[in-house]
């Protein structure tokens, strides 16, 4: 769901044949079409996450902090790129 151009929110439900329904949700805010902040929750691991990053020419770089109830805080770096086929 996109309430306005800089805000985006998403909820996803996943279910397997032998597992319960898992949900994940996040909110994202984009500033000047290059910088973004994201936060959310994943029910499968009962963990929260928050991150910030930037996007340049289809490449996104993001630094994330995750908090798991049993493992505690964890930091990570994510780099993603869209592919362009001609």
Backbone as a chain_set.jsonl record, in Angstrom:
{"seq": "XXXXXXXXXXXXXXXXXXXXXXXXXXXXXXXXXXXXXXXXXXXXXXXXXXXXXXXXXXXXXXXXXXXXXXXXXXXXXXXXXXXXXX", "coords": {"N": [[0.844, -1.167, 0.0], [0.588, 2.226, -0.805], [0.468, 5.099, 0.673], [1.302, 7.712, 0.094], [3.662, 9.236, -2.163], [6.339, 9.28, -0.917], [6.038, 7.399, 1.144], [5.726, 3.932, 1.938], [4.071, 0.928, 2.659], [3.947, -2.495, 3.685], [2.526, -5.733, 4.016], [2.99, -9.124, 4.472], [1.909, -12.45, 4.192], [2.793, -15.745, 4.864], [2.41, -19.198, 4.275], [2.901, -22.604, 4.882], [2.55, -26.12, 4.034], [2.934, -27.677, 6.311], [3.295, -25.876, 8.358], [2.717, -23.04, 10.521], [1.005, -19.91, 9.882], [3.06, -17.331, 8.856], [3.985, -13.926, 9.261], [5.128, -10.849, 7.863], [5.935, -7.451, 8.093], [6.468, -4.118, 6.944], [7.516, -0.676, 6.964], [8.364, 2.005, 4.849], [10.228, 4.907, 4.105], [10.987, 7.263, 1.688], [13.373, 9.639, 0.712], [14.026, 12.364, -1.27], [14.237, 10.708, -3.51], [16.505, 9.11, -3.392], [17.529, 8.442, -0.854], [16.586, 6.306, 1.849], [14.593, 5.011, 4.551], [13.793, 2.225, 6.541], [11.66, 0.108, 8.423], [10.507, -2.691, 10.383], [8.782, -5.838, 11.126], [9.15, -9.313, 11.722], [7.305, -12.171, 11.999], [7.997, -14.88, 12.056], [10.496, -15.172, 13.277], [10.107, -13.546, 15.389], [11.273, -10.995, 15.367], [12.47, -7.617, 15.195], [13.329, -5.031, 12.862], [15.371, -2.354, 11.579], [16.501, 0.087, 9.295], [18.655, 2.007, 7.125], [19.461, 3.584, 4.041], [20.75, 4.099, 0.679], [20.056, 4.738, -2.795], [21.409, 4.301, -5.998], [21.383, 4.542, -9.398], [19.794, 2.162, -9.685], [21.048, 0.422, -7.923], [20.96, -0.582, -4.566], [22.051, 0.242, -1.356], [22.149, -0.713, 1.963], [22.133, -0.354, 5.485], [21.411, -2.363, 8.187], [19.817, -2.919, 11.345], [18.962, -5.472, 13.459], [16.796, -6.954, 15.866], [16.612, -9.767, 17.714], [14.633, -11.75, 19.887], [15.936, -13.766, 21.426], [18.583, -13.867, 20.552], [19.501, -11.293, 20.543], [20.743, -7.984, 19.553], [21.741, -7.394, 16.137], [23.802, -6.485, 13.42], [23.807, -5.651, 9.946], [24.791, -5.474, 6.487], [23.447, -4.668, 3.377], [23.413, -5.188, -0.081], [21.866, -4.609, -3.066], [20.876, -5.128, -6.457], [19.144, -4.26, -9.391], [18.417, -6.11, -12.341], [19.092, -5.484, -15.756], [17.905, -6.319, -18.819], [18.707, -6.545, -22.219]], "CA": [[0.0, 0.0, 0.0], [1.396, 3.434, -0.9], [-0.402, 6.23, 1.015], [1.812, 8.862, -0.643], [4.86, 8.809, -2.894], [7.522, 8.93, -0.13], [5.742, 6.344, 2.123], [5.285, 2.644, 1.434], [3.93, -0.076, 3.714], [3.694, -3.804, 3.123], [2.289, -6.859, 4.922], [3.065, -10.363, 3.715], [1.566, -13.649, 4.943], [3.326, -16.957, 4.25], [1.917, -20.407, 4.909], [3.342, -23.852, 4.278], [1.634, -27.234, 4.291], [3.135, -28.202, 7.662], [3.711, -24.81, 9.263], [1.713, -22.012, 10.797], [1.096, -18.719, 9.046], [4.04, -16.333, 9.278], [3.718, -12.608, 8.689], [6.154, -9.822, 7.96], [5.4, -6.135, 7.755], [7.454, -3.055, 7.038], [7.237, 0.682, 6.51], [9.536, 2.612, 4.218], [10.142, 6.319, 3.77], [11.997, 7.642, 0.701], [13.632, 11.069, 0.728], [14.717, 12.864, -2.47], [14.345, 9.59, -4.442], [17.781, 8.398, -3.264], [17.744, 7.975, 0.507], [15.392, 5.684, 2.403], [14.613, 4.394, 5.874], [12.854, 1.112, 6.562], [11.553, -0.62, 9.687], [9.486, -3.713, 10.278], [8.671, -6.954, 12.054], [8.996, -10.636, 11.117], [6.719, -13.018, 13.036], [8.647, -16.194, 12.086], [11.579, -15.126, 14.264], [9.716, -12.531, 16.383], [12.338, -9.997, 15.398], [12.258, -6.289, 14.631], [14.491, -4.525, 12.14], [15.349, -0.967, 11.13], [17.658, 0.327, 8.455], [18.719, 3.202, 6.296], [20.347, 3.371, 2.915], [20.569, 4.971, -0.462], [19.929, 4.074, -4.085], [22.075, 4.988, -7.103], [21.298, 3.821, -10.673], [19.229, 0.827, -9.501], [21.742, -0.283, -6.839], [20.583, -0.126, -3.233], [22.934, -0.108, -0.254], [21.408, -0.483, 3.194], [22.657, -0.831, 6.753], [20.273, -2.815, 8.995], [19.951, -3.382, 12.728], [17.89, -6.418, 13.772], [16.782, -7.409, 17.249], [15.961, -11.052, 17.917], [14.404, -11.85, 21.328], [16.884, -14.659, 22.104], [19.955, -13.633, 20.103], [19.863, -9.904, 20.777], [20.914, -7.14, 18.368], [22.648, -7.828, 15.086], [23.871, -5.503, 12.342], [24.142, -6.231, 8.645], [24.895, -4.586, 5.338], [22.811, -5.318, 2.244], [23.633, -4.56, -1.372], [21.011, -5.219, -4.067], [20.925, -4.493, -7.762], [18.183, -4.747, -10.374], [19.076, -6.488, -13.589], [18.527, -4.892, -16.964], [18.156, -7.187, -19.954], [18.471, -5.915, -23.521]], "C": [[0.888, 1.227, 0.0], [0.509, 4.644, -0.606], [0.012, 7.533, 0.35], [3.143, 8.448, -1.263], [6.083, 8.535, -2.009], [7.29, 7.786, 0.87], [5.273, 5.078, 1.429], [5.152, 1.701, 2.619], [3.506, -1.393, 3.081], [3.457, -4.807, 4.243], [2.248, -8.111, 4.058], [2.755, -11.528, 4.635], [2.065, -14.862, 4.172], [2.816, -18.166, 5.013], [2.43, -21.612, 4.143], [2.389, -24.967, 4.647], [1.756, -27.768, 5.717], [3.569, -27.133, 8.655], [2.576, -23.82, 9.468], [1.928, -20.816, 9.862], [2.102, -17.748, 9.662], [3.726, -15.022, 8.576], [4.956, -11.731, 8.821], [5.535, -8.52, 7.48], [6.521, -5.118, 7.83], [6.893, -1.75, 6.515], [8.514, 1.233, 5.902], [9.235, 4.07, 3.894], [11.288, 6.655, 2.82], [12.117, 9.159, 0.7], [14.481, 11.426, -0.482], [15.058, 11.747, -3.462], [15.669, 8.829, -4.362], [17.987, 7.787, -1.889], [16.458, 7.357, 1.04], [15.671, 5.135, 3.796], [13.526, 3.337, 5.882], [12.836, 0.493, 7.95], [10.435, -1.635, 9.566], [9.604, -4.798, 11.325], [8.501, -8.24, 11.258], [8.5, -11.603, 12.187], [7.399, -14.377, 13.136], [9.755, -16.248, 13.137], [11.284, -14.146, 15.394], [10.759, -11.435, 16.496], [11.909, -8.706, 14.703], [13.503, -5.886, 13.855], [14.266, -3.065, 11.766], [16.613, -0.749, 10.312], [17.546, 1.619, 7.683], [19.691, 2.925, 5.166], [20.119, 4.376, 1.822], [20.58, 4.147, -1.743], [20.58, 4.935, -5.158], [22.006, 4.076, -8.324], [20.813, 2.38, -10.501], [19.92, -0.02, -8.45], [21.289, 0.296, -5.511], [21.597, -0.643, -2.223], [22.221, 0.252, 1.032], [22.154, -1.088, 4.384], [21.457, -1.146, 7.635], [20.694, -3.18, 10.408], [18.734, -4.264, 13.001], [17.969, -6.774, 15.245], [15.951, -8.673, 17.343], [15.788, -11.246, 19.426], [15.4, -12.748, 22.072], [18.342, -14.364, 21.757], [20.437, -12.206, 20.312], [20.054, -9.13, 19.48], [21.954, -7.7, 17.395], [22.661, -6.744, 14.011], [24.245, -6.216, 11.046], [24.17, -5.14, 7.581], [24.314, -5.326, 4.146], [23.06, -4.497, 0.986], [22.772, -5.312, -2.382], [21.112, -4.431, -5.363], [19.849, -5.098, -8.645], [18.91, -5.099, -11.646], [18.335, -5.858, -14.764], [18.903, -5.796, -18.124], [17.83, -6.468, -21.249], [18.349, -6.985, -24.577]], "O": [[1.865, 1.266, 0.747], [-0.135, 5.169, -1.514], [-0.839, 8.377, 0.071], [3.688, 7.403, -0.908], [6.829, 7.609, -2.325], [8.262, 7.248, 1.4], [4.522, 5.133, 0.455], [6.021, 1.673, 3.49], [2.799, -1.412, 2.074], [4.103, -4.745, 5.289], [1.558, -8.154, 3.04], [3.28, -11.593, 5.746], [1.8, -15.0, 2.977], [2.789, -18.169, 6.243], [2.399, -21.642, 2.913], [1.509, -24.779, 5.487], [0.775, -28.263, 6.273], [4.152, -27.454, 9.69], [1.615, -23.771, 8.701], [2.927, -20.746, 9.145], [2.003, -17.392, 10.837], [3.259, -15.01, 7.438], [5.729, -11.86, 9.77], [4.711, -8.508, 6.566], [7.417, -5.228, 8.668], [5.938, -1.719, 5.739], [9.613, 0.959, 6.385], [8.133, 4.415, 3.468], [12.444, 6.36, 3.123], [11.117, 9.876, 0.688], [15.546, 10.844, -0.688], [16.059, 11.835, -4.173], [15.923, 7.971, -5.208], [18.57, 6.708, -1.779], [15.364, 7.826, 0.725], [16.809, 4.84, 4.162], [12.46, 3.53, 5.298], [13.882, 0.367, 8.587], [9.524, -1.474, 8.754], [10.393, -4.712, 12.266], [7.799, -8.265, 10.248], [9.194, -11.835, 13.177], [7.382, -14.981, 14.208], [9.925, -17.265, 13.809], [12.128, -13.938, 16.267], [11.091, -10.998, 17.598], [11.107, -8.708, 13.769], [14.604, -6.347, 14.156], [13.131, -2.602, 11.651], [17.661, -1.327, 10.599], [16.484, 2.235, 7.603], [20.624, 2.135, 5.31], [19.405, 5.364, 1.99], [21.052, 3.011, -1.767], [20.343, 6.141, -5.229], [22.516, 2.956, -8.289], [21.369, 1.469, -11.115], [19.42, -1.093, -8.112], [21.238, 1.514, -5.341], [21.956, -1.821, -2.234], [21.742, 1.374, 1.191], [22.722, -2.177, 4.299], [20.581, -0.301, 7.817], [21.794, -3.687, 10.632], [17.599, -3.836, 12.793], [19.056, -6.884, 15.811], [14.747, -8.663, 17.088], [16.708, -10.936, 20.182], [15.677, -12.502, 23.246], [19.234, -14.587, 22.576], [21.637, -11.936, 20.264], [19.588, -9.56, 18.424], [22.904, -8.38, 17.785], [21.622, -6.148, 13.728], [24.913, -7.25, 11.058], [23.641, -4.044, 7.765], [24.647, -6.489, 3.92], [22.934, -3.273, 0.99], [22.927, -6.522, -2.543], [21.394, -3.233, -5.365], [19.66, -6.314, -8.651], [19.905, -4.466, -11.996], [17.112, -5.724, -14.752], [20.085, -6.016, -18.386], [16.775, -5.844, -21.36], [18.148, -6.674, -25.751]]}, "num_chains": 1, "name": "protein.A"}
